Steps between C-alpha positions, in 0.01 A plus 500: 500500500408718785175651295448176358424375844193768546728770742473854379618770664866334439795709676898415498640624803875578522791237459534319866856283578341209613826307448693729769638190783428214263681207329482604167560919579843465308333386168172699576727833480680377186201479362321805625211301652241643711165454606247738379133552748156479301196636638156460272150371566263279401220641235169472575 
């Protein structure tokens, strides 16, 4: 979806806890949910 969108250069960065302090942290850790960075550019 990413390349789709015309970004190249696509890099994951590592897993971030961006549930830590938040309503839904309980089910969030159940689940092993986290939020992952994305850095890329536009082509062209």
């Amino acid at each position: 979806m990413i390349r789709a969108a015309g970004l190249v250069d696509v890099e994951l960065g590592p897993p971030v806890d961006t549930f830590a302090g938040a309503s839904g942290e309980d089910k969030a850790r159940r689940f092993g949910t986290y939020g992952y960075p994305i850095r890329a550019r536009k082509s062209g």
